[in-house]
mmCIF file of C-alpha atoms in Angstrom:
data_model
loop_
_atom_site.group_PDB
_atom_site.id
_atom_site.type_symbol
_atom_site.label_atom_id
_atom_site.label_comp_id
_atom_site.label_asym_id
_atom_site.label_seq_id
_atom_site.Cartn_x
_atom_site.Cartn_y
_atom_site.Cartn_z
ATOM 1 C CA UNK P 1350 -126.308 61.154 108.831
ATOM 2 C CA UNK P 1351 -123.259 59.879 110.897
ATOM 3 C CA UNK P 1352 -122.593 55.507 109.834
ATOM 4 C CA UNK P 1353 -123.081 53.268 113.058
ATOM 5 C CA UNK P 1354 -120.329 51.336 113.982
ATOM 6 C CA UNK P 1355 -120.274 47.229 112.640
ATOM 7 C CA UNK P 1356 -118.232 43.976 113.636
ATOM 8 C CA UNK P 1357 -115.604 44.607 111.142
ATOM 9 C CA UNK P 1358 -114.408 47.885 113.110
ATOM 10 C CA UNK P 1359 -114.087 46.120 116.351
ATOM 11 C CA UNK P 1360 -111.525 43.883 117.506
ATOM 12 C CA UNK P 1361 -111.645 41.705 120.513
ATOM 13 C CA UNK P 1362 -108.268 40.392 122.496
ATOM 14 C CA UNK P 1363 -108.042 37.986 124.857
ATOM 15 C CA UNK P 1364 -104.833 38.532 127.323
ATOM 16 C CA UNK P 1365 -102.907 36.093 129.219
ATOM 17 C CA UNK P 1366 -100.540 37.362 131.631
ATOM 18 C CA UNK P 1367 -99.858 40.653 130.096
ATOM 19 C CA UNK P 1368 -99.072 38.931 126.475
ATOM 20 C CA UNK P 1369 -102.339 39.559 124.099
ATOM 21 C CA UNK P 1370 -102.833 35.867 122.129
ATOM 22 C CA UNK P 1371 -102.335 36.574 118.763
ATOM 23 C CA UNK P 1372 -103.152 33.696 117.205
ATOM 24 C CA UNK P 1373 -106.914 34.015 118.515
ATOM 25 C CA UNK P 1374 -107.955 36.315 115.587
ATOM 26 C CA UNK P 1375 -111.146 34.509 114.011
ATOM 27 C CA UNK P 1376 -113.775 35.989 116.644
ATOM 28 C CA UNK P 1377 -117.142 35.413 115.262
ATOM 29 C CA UNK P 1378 -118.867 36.545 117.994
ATOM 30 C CA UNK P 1379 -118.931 38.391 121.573
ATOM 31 C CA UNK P 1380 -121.200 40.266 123.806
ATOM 32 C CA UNK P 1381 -120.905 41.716 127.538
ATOM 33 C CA UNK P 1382 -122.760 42.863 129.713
ATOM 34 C CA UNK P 1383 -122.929 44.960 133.034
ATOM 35 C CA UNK P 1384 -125.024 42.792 135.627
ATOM 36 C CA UNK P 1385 -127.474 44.559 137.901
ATOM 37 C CA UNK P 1386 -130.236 42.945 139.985
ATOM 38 C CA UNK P 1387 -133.173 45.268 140.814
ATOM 39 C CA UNK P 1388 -134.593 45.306 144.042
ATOM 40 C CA UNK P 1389 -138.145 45.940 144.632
ATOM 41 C CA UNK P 1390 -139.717 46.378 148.626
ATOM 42 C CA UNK P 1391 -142.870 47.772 149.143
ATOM 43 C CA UNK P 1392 -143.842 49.480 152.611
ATOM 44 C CA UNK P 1393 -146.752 49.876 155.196
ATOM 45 C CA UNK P 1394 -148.928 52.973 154.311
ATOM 46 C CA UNK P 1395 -147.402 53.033 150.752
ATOM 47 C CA UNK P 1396 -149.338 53.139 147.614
ATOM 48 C CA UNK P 1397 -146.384 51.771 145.414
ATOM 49 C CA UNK P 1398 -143.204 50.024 145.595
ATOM 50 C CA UNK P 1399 -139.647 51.495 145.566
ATOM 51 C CA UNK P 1400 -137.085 49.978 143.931
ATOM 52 C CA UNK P 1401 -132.966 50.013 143.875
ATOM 53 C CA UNK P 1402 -130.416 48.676 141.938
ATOM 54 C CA UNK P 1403 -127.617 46.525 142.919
ATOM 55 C CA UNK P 1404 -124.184 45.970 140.546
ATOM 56 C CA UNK P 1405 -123.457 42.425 139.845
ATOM 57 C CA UNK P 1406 -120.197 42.072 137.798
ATOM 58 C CA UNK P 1407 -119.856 41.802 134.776
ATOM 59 C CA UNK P 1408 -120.460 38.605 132.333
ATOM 60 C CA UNK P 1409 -120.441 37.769 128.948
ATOM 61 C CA UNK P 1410 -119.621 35.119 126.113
ATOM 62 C CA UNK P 1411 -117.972 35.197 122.548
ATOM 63 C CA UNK P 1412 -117.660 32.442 119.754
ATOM 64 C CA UNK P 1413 -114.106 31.765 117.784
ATOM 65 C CA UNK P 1414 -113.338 29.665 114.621
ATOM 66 C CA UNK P 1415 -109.102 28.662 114.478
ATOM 67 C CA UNK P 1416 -106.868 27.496 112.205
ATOM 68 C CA UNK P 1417 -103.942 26.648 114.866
ATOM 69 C CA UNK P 1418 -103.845 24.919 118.340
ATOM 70 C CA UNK P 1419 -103.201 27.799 120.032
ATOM 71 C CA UNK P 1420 -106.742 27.692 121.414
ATOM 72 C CA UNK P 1421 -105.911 24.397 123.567
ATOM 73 C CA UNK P 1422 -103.075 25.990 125.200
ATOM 74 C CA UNK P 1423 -105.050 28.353 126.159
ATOM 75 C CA UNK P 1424 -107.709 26.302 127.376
ATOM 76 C CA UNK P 1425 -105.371 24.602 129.073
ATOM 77 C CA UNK P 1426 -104.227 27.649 131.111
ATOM 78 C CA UNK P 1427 -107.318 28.594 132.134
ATOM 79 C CA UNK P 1428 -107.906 25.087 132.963
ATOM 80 C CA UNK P 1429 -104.912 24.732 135.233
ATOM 81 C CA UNK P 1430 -106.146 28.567 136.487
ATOM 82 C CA UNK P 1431 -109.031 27.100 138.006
ATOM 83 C CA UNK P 1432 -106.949 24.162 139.372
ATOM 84 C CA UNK P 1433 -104.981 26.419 140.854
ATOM 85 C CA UNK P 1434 -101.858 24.800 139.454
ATOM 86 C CA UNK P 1435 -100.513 27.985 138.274
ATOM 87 C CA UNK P 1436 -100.732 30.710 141.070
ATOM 88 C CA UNK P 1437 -101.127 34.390 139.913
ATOM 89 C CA UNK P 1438 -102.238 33.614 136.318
ATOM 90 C CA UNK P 1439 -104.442 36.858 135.294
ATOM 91 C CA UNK P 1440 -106.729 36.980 132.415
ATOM 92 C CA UNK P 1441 -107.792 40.357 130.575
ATOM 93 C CA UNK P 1442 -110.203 41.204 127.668
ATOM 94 C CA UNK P 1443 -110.092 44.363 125.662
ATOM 95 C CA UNK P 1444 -112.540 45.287 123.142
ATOM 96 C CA UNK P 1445 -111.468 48.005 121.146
ATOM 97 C CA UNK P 1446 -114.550 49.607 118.872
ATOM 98 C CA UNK P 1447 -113.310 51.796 115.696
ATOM 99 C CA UNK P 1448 -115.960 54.353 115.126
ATOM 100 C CA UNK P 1449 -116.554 55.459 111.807
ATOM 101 C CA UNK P 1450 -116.268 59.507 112.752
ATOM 102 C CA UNK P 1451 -112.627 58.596 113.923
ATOM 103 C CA UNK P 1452 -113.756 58.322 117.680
ATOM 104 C CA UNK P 1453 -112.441 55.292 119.641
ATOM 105 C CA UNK P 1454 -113.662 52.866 122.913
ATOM 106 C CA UNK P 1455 -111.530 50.382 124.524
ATOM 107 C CA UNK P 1456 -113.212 48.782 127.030
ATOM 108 C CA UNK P 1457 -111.373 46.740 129.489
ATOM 109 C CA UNK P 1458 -112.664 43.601 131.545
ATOM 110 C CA UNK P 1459 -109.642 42.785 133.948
ATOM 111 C CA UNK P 1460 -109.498 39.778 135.908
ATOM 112 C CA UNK P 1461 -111.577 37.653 134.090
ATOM 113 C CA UNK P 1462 -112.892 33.975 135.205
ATOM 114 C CA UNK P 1463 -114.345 31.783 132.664
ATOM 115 C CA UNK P 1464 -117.022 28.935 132.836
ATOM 116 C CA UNK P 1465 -117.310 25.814 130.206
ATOM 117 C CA UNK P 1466 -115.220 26.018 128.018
ATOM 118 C CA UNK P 1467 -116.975 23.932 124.692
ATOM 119 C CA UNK P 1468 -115.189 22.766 121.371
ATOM 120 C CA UNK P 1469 -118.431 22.401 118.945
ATOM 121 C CA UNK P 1470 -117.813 19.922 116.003
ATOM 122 C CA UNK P 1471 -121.050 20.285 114.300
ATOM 123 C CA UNK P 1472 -120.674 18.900 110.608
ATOM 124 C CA UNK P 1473 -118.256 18.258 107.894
ATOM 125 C CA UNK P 1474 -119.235 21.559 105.775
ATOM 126 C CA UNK P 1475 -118.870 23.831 109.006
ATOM 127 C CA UNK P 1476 -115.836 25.402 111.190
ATOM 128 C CA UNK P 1477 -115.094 24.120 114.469
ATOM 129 C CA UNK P 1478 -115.852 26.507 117.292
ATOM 130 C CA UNK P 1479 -114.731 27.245 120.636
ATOM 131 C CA UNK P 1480 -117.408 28.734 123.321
ATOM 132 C CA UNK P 1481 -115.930 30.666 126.125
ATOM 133 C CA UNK P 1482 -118.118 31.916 128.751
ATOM 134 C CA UNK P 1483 -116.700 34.453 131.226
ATOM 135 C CA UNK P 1484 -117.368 37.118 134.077
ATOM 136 C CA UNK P 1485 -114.993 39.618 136.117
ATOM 137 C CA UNK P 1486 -116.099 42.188 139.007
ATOM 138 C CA UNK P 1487 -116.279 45.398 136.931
ATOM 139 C CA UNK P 1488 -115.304 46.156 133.195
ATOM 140 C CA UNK P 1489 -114.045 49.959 132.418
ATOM 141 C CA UNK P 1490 -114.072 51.644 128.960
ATOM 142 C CA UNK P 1491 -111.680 54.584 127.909
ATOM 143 C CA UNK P 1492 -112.861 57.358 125.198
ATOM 144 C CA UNK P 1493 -111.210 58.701 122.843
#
């Protein structure tokens, strides 16, 4: 019976112009997903509808926990991104999943936007977190 694949073999990277930030480590959570809209008509003399499908992007979300400001500069970028302040400023996710047989999957979301962007400080016994939101035009993953 072949072991299916947990958190603590996957690592999540959040690019900013070409230079992975480092010091955004303490992922506790993340999850994309490939957006499709199905589309449903139904026709004269026809017992049943047909349906299509329609790709929508790709969106998804993930949770962090920090022990350095790093994630305000950050913020800040992204911030100033959507400002357009700073012209050209690309951001990239990788998700790279460690399978236990050996086998690897890096899957790549280029070009990423991002929504909110909330700090939750919820009580004095647990970690601040930072939300990010986000969605790109396609996402690609390479097997190895």
């Amino acid at each position: 019976m072949s072991q299916r694949i947990k958190g603590q073999e996957t690592e999540v990277v959040i690019i900013a112009d070409g230079v992975p930030q480092s010091n955004l480590t303490d992922i506790k959570d993340s999850e994309f997903a490939f957006k499709m809209e199905i589309i449903q008509e139904g026709y004269l003399g026809q017992t049943t509808d047909k349906y299509d499908s329609v790709f929508k992007g790709v969106r998804g979300k993930m949770t962090l926990h920090f022990d350095n400001p790093d994630v305000f500069t950050m913020a800040l970028k992204i911030k100033d991104k959507a400002r357009r302040r700073t012209p050209g400023v690309k951001f990239n996710i990788k998700m790279t999943l460690n399978f236990p047989s050996g086998r690897r999957a890096r899957v790549v979301i280029p070009d990423v936007e991002f929504g909110e962007l909330p700090f939750n400080f919820s009580d004095r016994s647990q970690f601040v977190s930072h939300s990010i939101e986000f969605a790109a035009s396609d996402a690609f993953a390479l097997v190895s």
